[in-house]
Tab-separated table of C-alpha atoms and ligand atoms in Angstrom:
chain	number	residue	atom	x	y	z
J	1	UNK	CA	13.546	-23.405	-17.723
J	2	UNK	CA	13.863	-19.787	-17.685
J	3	UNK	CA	14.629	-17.175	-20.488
J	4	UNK	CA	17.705	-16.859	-18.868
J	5	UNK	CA	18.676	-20.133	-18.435
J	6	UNK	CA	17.947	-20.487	-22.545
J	7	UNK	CA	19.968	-17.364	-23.080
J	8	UNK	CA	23.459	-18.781	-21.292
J	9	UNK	CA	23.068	-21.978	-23.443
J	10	UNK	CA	22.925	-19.927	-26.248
J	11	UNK	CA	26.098	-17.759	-25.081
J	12	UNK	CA	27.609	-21.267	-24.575
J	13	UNK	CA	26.707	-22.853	-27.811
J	14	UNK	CA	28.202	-19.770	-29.903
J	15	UNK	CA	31.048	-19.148	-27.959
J	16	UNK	CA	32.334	-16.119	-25.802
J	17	UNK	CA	33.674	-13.157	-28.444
J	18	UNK	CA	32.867	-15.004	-31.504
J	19	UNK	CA	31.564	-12.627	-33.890
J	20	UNK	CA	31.279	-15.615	-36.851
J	21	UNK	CA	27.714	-16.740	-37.529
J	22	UNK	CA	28.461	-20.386	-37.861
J	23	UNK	CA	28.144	-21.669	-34.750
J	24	UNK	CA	24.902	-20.486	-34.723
J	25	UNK	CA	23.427	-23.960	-35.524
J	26	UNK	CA	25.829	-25.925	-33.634
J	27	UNK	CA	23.350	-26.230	-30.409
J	28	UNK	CA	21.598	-29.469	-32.561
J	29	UNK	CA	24.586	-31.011	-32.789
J	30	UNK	CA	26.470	-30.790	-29.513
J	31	UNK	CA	23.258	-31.579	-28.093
J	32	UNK	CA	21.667	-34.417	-30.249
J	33	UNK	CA	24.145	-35.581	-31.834
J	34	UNK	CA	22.111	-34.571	-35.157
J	35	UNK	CA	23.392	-32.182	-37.644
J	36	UNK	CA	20.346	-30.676	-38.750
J	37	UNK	CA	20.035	-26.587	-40.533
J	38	UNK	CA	18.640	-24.356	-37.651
J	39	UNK	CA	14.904	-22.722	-37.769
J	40	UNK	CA	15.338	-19.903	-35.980
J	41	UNK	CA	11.512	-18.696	-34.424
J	42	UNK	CA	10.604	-15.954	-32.232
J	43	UNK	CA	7.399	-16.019	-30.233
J	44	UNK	CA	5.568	-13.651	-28.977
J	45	UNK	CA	3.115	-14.363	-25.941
J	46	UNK	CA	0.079	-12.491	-25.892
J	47	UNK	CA	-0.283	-13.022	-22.150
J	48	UNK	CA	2.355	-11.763	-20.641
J	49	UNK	CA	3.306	-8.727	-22.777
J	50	UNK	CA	1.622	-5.112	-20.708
J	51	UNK	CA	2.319	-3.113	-23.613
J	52	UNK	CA	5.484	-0.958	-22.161
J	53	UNK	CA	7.435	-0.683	-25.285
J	54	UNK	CA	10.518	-1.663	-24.215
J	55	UNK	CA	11.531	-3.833	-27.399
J	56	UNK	CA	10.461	-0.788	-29.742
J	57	UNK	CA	13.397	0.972	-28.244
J	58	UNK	CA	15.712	-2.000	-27.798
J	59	UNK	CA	15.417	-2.293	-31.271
J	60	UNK	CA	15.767	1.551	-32.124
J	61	UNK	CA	19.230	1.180	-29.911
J	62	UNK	CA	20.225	-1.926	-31.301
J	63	UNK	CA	19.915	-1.356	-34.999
J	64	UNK	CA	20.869	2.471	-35.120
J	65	UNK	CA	17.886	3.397	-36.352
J	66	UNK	CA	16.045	6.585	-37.082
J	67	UNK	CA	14.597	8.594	-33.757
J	68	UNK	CA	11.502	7.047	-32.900
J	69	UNK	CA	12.008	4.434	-35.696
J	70	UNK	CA	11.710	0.808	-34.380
J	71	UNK	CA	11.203	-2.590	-36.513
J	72	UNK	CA	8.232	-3.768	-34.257
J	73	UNK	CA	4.982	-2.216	-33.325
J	74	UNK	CA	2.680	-3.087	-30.850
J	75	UNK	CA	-0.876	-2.655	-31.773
J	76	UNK	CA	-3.347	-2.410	-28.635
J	77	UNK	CA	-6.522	-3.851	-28.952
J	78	UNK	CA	-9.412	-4.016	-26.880
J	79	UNK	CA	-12.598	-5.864	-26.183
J	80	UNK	CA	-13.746	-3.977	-23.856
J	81	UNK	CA	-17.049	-1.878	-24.105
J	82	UNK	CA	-17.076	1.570	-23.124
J	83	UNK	CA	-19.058	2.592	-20.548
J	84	UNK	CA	-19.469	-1.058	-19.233
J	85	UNK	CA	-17.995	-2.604	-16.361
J	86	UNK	CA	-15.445	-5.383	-16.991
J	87	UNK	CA	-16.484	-8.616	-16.208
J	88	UNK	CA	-13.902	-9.861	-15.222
J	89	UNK	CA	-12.769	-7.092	-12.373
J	90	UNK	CA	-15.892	-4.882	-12.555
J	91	UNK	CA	-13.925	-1.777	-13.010
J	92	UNK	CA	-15.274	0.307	-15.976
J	93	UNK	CA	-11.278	1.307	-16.562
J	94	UNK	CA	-9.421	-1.462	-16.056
J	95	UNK	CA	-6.646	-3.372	-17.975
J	96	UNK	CA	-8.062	-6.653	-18.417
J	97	UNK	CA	-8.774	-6.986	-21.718
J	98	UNK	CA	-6.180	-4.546	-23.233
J	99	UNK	CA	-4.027	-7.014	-25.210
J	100	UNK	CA	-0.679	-5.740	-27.726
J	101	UNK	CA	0.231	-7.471	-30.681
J	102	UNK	CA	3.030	-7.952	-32.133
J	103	UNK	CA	3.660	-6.519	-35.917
J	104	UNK	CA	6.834	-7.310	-37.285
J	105	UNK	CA	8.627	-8.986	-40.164
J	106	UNK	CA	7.395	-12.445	-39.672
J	107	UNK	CA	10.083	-14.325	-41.079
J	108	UNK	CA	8.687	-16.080	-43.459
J	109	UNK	CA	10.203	-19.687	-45.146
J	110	UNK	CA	8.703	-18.889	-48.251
J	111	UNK	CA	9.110	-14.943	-48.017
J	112	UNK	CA	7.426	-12.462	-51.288
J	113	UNK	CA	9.617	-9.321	-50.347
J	114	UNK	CA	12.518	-11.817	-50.969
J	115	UNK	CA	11.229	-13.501	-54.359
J	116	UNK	CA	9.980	-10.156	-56.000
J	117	UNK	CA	13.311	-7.934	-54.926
J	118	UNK	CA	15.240	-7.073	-58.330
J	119	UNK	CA	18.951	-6.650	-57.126
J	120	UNK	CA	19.046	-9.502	-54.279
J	121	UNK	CA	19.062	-6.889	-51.561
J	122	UNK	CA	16.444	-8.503	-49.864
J	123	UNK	CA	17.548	-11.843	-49.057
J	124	UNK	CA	18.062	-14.977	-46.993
J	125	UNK	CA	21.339	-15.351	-44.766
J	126	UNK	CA	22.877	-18.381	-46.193
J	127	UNK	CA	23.905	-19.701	-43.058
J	128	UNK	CA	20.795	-18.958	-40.514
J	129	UNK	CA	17.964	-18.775	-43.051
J	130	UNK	CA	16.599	-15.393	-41.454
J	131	UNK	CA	15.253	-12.872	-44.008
J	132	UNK	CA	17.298	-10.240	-43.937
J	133	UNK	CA	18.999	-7.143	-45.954
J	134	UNK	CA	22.306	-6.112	-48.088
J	135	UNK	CA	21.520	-2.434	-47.937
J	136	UNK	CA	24.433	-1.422	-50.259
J	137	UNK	CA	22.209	-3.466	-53.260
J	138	UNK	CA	18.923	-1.779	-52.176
J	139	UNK	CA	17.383	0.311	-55.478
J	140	UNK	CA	14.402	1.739	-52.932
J	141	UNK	CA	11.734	0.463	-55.524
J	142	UNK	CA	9.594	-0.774	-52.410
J	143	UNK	CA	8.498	-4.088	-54.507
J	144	UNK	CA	9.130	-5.509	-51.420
J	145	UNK	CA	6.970	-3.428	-49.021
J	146	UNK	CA	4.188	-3.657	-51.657
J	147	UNK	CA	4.829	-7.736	-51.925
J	148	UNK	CA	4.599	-8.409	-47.458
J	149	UNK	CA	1.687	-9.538	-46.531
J	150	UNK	CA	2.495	-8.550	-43.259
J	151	UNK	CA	3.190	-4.746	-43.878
J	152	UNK	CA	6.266	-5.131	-41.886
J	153	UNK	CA	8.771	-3.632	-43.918
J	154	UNK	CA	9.310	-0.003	-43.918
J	155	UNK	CA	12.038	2.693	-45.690
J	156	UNK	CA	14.904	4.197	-43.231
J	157	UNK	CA	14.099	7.895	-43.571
J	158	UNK	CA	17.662	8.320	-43.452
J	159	UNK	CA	18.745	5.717	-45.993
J	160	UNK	CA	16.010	5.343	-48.182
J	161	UNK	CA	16.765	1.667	-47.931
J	162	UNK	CA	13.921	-0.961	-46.867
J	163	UNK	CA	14.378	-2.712	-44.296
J	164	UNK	CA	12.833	-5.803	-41.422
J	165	UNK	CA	13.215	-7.116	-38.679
J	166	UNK	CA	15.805	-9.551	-38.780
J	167	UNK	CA	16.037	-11.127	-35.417
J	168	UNK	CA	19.025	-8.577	-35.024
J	169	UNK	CA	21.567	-10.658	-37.365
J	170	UNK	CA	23.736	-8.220	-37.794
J	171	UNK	CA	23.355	-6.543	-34.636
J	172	UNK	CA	22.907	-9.036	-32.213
J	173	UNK	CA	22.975	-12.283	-33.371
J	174	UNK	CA	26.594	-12.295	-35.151
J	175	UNK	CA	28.286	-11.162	-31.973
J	176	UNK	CA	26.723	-13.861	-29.758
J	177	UNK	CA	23.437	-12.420	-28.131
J	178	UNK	CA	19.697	-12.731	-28.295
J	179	UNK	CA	17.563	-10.243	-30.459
J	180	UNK	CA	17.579	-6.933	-28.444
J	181	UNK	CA	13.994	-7.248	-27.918
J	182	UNK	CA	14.434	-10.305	-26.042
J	183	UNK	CA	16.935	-9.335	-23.705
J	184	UNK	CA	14.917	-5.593	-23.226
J	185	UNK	CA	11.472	-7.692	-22.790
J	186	UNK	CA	11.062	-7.564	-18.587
J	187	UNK	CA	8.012	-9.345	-18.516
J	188	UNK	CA	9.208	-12.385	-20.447
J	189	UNK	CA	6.903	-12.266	-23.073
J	190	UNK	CA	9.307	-12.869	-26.021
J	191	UNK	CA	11.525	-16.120	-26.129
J	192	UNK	CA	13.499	-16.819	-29.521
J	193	UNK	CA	15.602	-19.601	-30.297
J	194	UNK	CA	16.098	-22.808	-32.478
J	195	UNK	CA	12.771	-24.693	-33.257
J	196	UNK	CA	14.841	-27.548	-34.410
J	197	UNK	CA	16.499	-28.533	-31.722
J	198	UNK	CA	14.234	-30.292	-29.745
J	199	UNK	CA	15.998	-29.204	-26.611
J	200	UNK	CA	15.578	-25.674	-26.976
J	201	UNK	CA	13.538	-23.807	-24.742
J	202	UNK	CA	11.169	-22.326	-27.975
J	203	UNK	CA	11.252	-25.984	-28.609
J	204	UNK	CA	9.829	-27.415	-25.442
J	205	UNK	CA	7.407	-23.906	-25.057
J	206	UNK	CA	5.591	-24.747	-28.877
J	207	UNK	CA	5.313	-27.838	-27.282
J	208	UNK	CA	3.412	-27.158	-24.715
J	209	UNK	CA	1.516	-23.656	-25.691
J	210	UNK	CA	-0.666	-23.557	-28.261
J	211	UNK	CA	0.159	-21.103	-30.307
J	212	UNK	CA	-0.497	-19.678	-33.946
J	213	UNK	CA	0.887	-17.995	-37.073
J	214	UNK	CA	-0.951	-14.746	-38.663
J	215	UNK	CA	-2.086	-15.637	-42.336
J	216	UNK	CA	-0.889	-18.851	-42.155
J	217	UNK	CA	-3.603	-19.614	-45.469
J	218	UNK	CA	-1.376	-17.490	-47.610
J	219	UNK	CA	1.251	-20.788	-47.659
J	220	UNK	CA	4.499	-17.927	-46.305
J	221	UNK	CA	5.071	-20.247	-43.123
J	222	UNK	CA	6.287	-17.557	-41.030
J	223	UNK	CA	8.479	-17.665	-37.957
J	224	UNK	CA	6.983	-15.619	-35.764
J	225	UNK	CA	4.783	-17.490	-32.990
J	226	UNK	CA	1.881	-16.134	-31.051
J	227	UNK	CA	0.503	-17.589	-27.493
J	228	UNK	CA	-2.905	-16.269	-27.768
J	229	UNK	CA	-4.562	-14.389	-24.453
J	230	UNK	CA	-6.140	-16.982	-22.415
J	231	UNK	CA	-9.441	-15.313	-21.004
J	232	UNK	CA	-9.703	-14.445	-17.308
J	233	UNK	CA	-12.343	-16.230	-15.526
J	234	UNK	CA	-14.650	-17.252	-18.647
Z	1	LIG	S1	6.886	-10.849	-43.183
Z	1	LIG	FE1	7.152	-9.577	-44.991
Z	1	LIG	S2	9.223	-8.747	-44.793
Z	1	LIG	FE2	9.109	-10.500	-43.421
Z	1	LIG	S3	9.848	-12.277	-44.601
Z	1	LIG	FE3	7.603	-12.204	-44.815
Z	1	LIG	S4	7.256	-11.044	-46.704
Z	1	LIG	FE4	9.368	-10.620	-46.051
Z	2	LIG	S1	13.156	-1.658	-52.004
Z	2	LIG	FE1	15.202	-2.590	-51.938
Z	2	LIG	S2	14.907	-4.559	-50.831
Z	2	LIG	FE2	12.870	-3.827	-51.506
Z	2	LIG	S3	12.512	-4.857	-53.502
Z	2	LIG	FE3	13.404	-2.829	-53.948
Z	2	LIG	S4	15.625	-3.228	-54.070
Z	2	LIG	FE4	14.723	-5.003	-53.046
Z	3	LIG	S1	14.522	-9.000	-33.204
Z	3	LIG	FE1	15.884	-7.211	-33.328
Z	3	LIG	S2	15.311	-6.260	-35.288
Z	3	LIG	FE2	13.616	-7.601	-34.698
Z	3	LIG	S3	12.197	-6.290	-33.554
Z	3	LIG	FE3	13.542	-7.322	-32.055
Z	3	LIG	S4	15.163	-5.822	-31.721
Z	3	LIG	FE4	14.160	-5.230	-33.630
C-alpha cells in the first residue's frame, strides 16, 4: 500500500475541513470495531532517505519557524574510507555508503523534558498523546533541553521558547494532514501513522521491517522508528 494510499485514509478517517483533533483516533474504531487510544509513530527509513533536505524545510514552512531553523536534522554519516575504492561500486567517490539520520524529538511515552518542566509548558496532548508545547507557559529555563536524551529540543531565537518536533499537531495534524515532512519526503522514506491500529500502513510496515529505537536502554520508549540500511552486496 502506498504512502499515498495511507495518507487518503487518513484524510478520510478525520474528515474533510475538520480542524478538531478528535477524530484523530477514530481510524481503530471504524476499522476494528475496537476503541482503543491511538500511538501515533513516525518512522524513518534509513534506506531510502538521499539526504536532500526536503523535510528540514517542510518543517521550517510548516511551523513558521526561524530562517534556516527546522525541528529535524539529518546527520550524514559515512563508512567509507578515504582514498579507497568502494566495494560495493568501486568508485573512490561514490554514494554508497553515505547514510542520513534522522535527529528529532523522538516522542517519547515516558518523556524527561515533560516530567522535569516547572510550568506544564512542555506537555502531552490529552487527546493524541504526542509531546508537545503551550508556548504562552514556557519560563525558557531549558530544564527540558538539559533533561532529552535525544538533544532534540532547541530555543526559537525569536521566542525564546523551547520547542520539538511534534508531528506538526498544531500545524498539520489538527487541520487534517500528515506531518509536513511526510508529505515534502519524495523518496518515501518517512511514513507516520497509528501503530495501534493494526490496519495502518506504519502498522503492517513494523511488521514486516525490522526496525529500531535510539537509546531504547534508557526505558523513554520513543516513537520514532528507524529501518536500518541494509548493506549492498555483502
Ligand atoms: S525526545 Fe526529548 S524532547 Fe522528545 S519527548 Fe523525548 S525527552 Fe522530550
Ligand atoms: S524551557 Fe520551557 S518547556 Fe522547557 S522546562 Fe523550561 S518552562 Fe518547560
Ligand atoms: S513532523 Fe512536523 S514538526 Fe516534526 S520534523 Fe516533521 S515537519 Fe517538523
Amino acid at each position: 500500500m502506498s504512502e499515498n494510499i495511507e495518507r487518503r485514509r487518513f484524510l478520510k478517517c478525520l474528515g474533510a475541513g475538520s480542524l478538531m483533533l478528535a477524530p484523530l483516533g477514530c481510524s481503530v474504531k471504524e476499522q476494528t470495531g475496537q476503541d482503543a487510544a491511538p500511538h501515533y509513530v513516525m518512522v524513518f527509513d534509513q534506506n531510502k532517505c538521499v539526504g536532500c533536505g526536503g523535510c528540514k524545510e517542510a518543517c521550517n514552512k510548516a511551523n513558521n519557524l526561524p530562517e534556516g531553523r527546522s525541528r529535524v536534522i539529518l546527520e550524514q554519516q559515512s563508512s567509507a574510507v578515504a582514498g579507497q575504492a568502494c566495494p560495493h561500486c568501486g568508485k573512490t567517490d561514490c554514494d554508497c555508503q553515505r547514510k542520513y539520520v534522522r535527529v528529532s524529538c523522538q516522542q517519547c511515552k515516558n518523556a524527561p523534558c515533560v516530567s522535569v518542566c516547572p510550568t506544564g509548558a512542555a506537555h502531552r496532548d490529552p487527546k493524541t498523546g504526542i509531546v508537545t508545547m503551550d508556548a504562552s507557559k514556557c519560563a525558557g529555563c531549558k530544564y527540558c533541553i538539559a533533561a532529552c536524551p535525544y538533544n532534540a529540543r532547541y530555543i526559537n531565537s525569536e521566542t525564546d521558547v523551547a520547542d520539538n518536533c511534534d508531528f506538526c499537531l498544531q500545524s498539520k495534524l489538527a487541520k487534517g494532514e500528515l506531518p509536513a515532512c511526510v508529505q515534502e519526503c519524495r523518496y518515501d522514506a518517512l511514513v507516520f501513522g497509528d501503530a495501534n491500529d493494526p490496519n495502518s500502513y506504519v502498522s503492517r510496515l513494523l511488521a514486516v521491517k525490522d526496525s529500531v529505537r535510539v537509546k531504547a536502554h534508557l526505558g523513554t520508549e520513543p516513537s520514532l522508528r528507524y529501518i536500518p540500511i541494509v548493506k549492498l552486496g555483502v
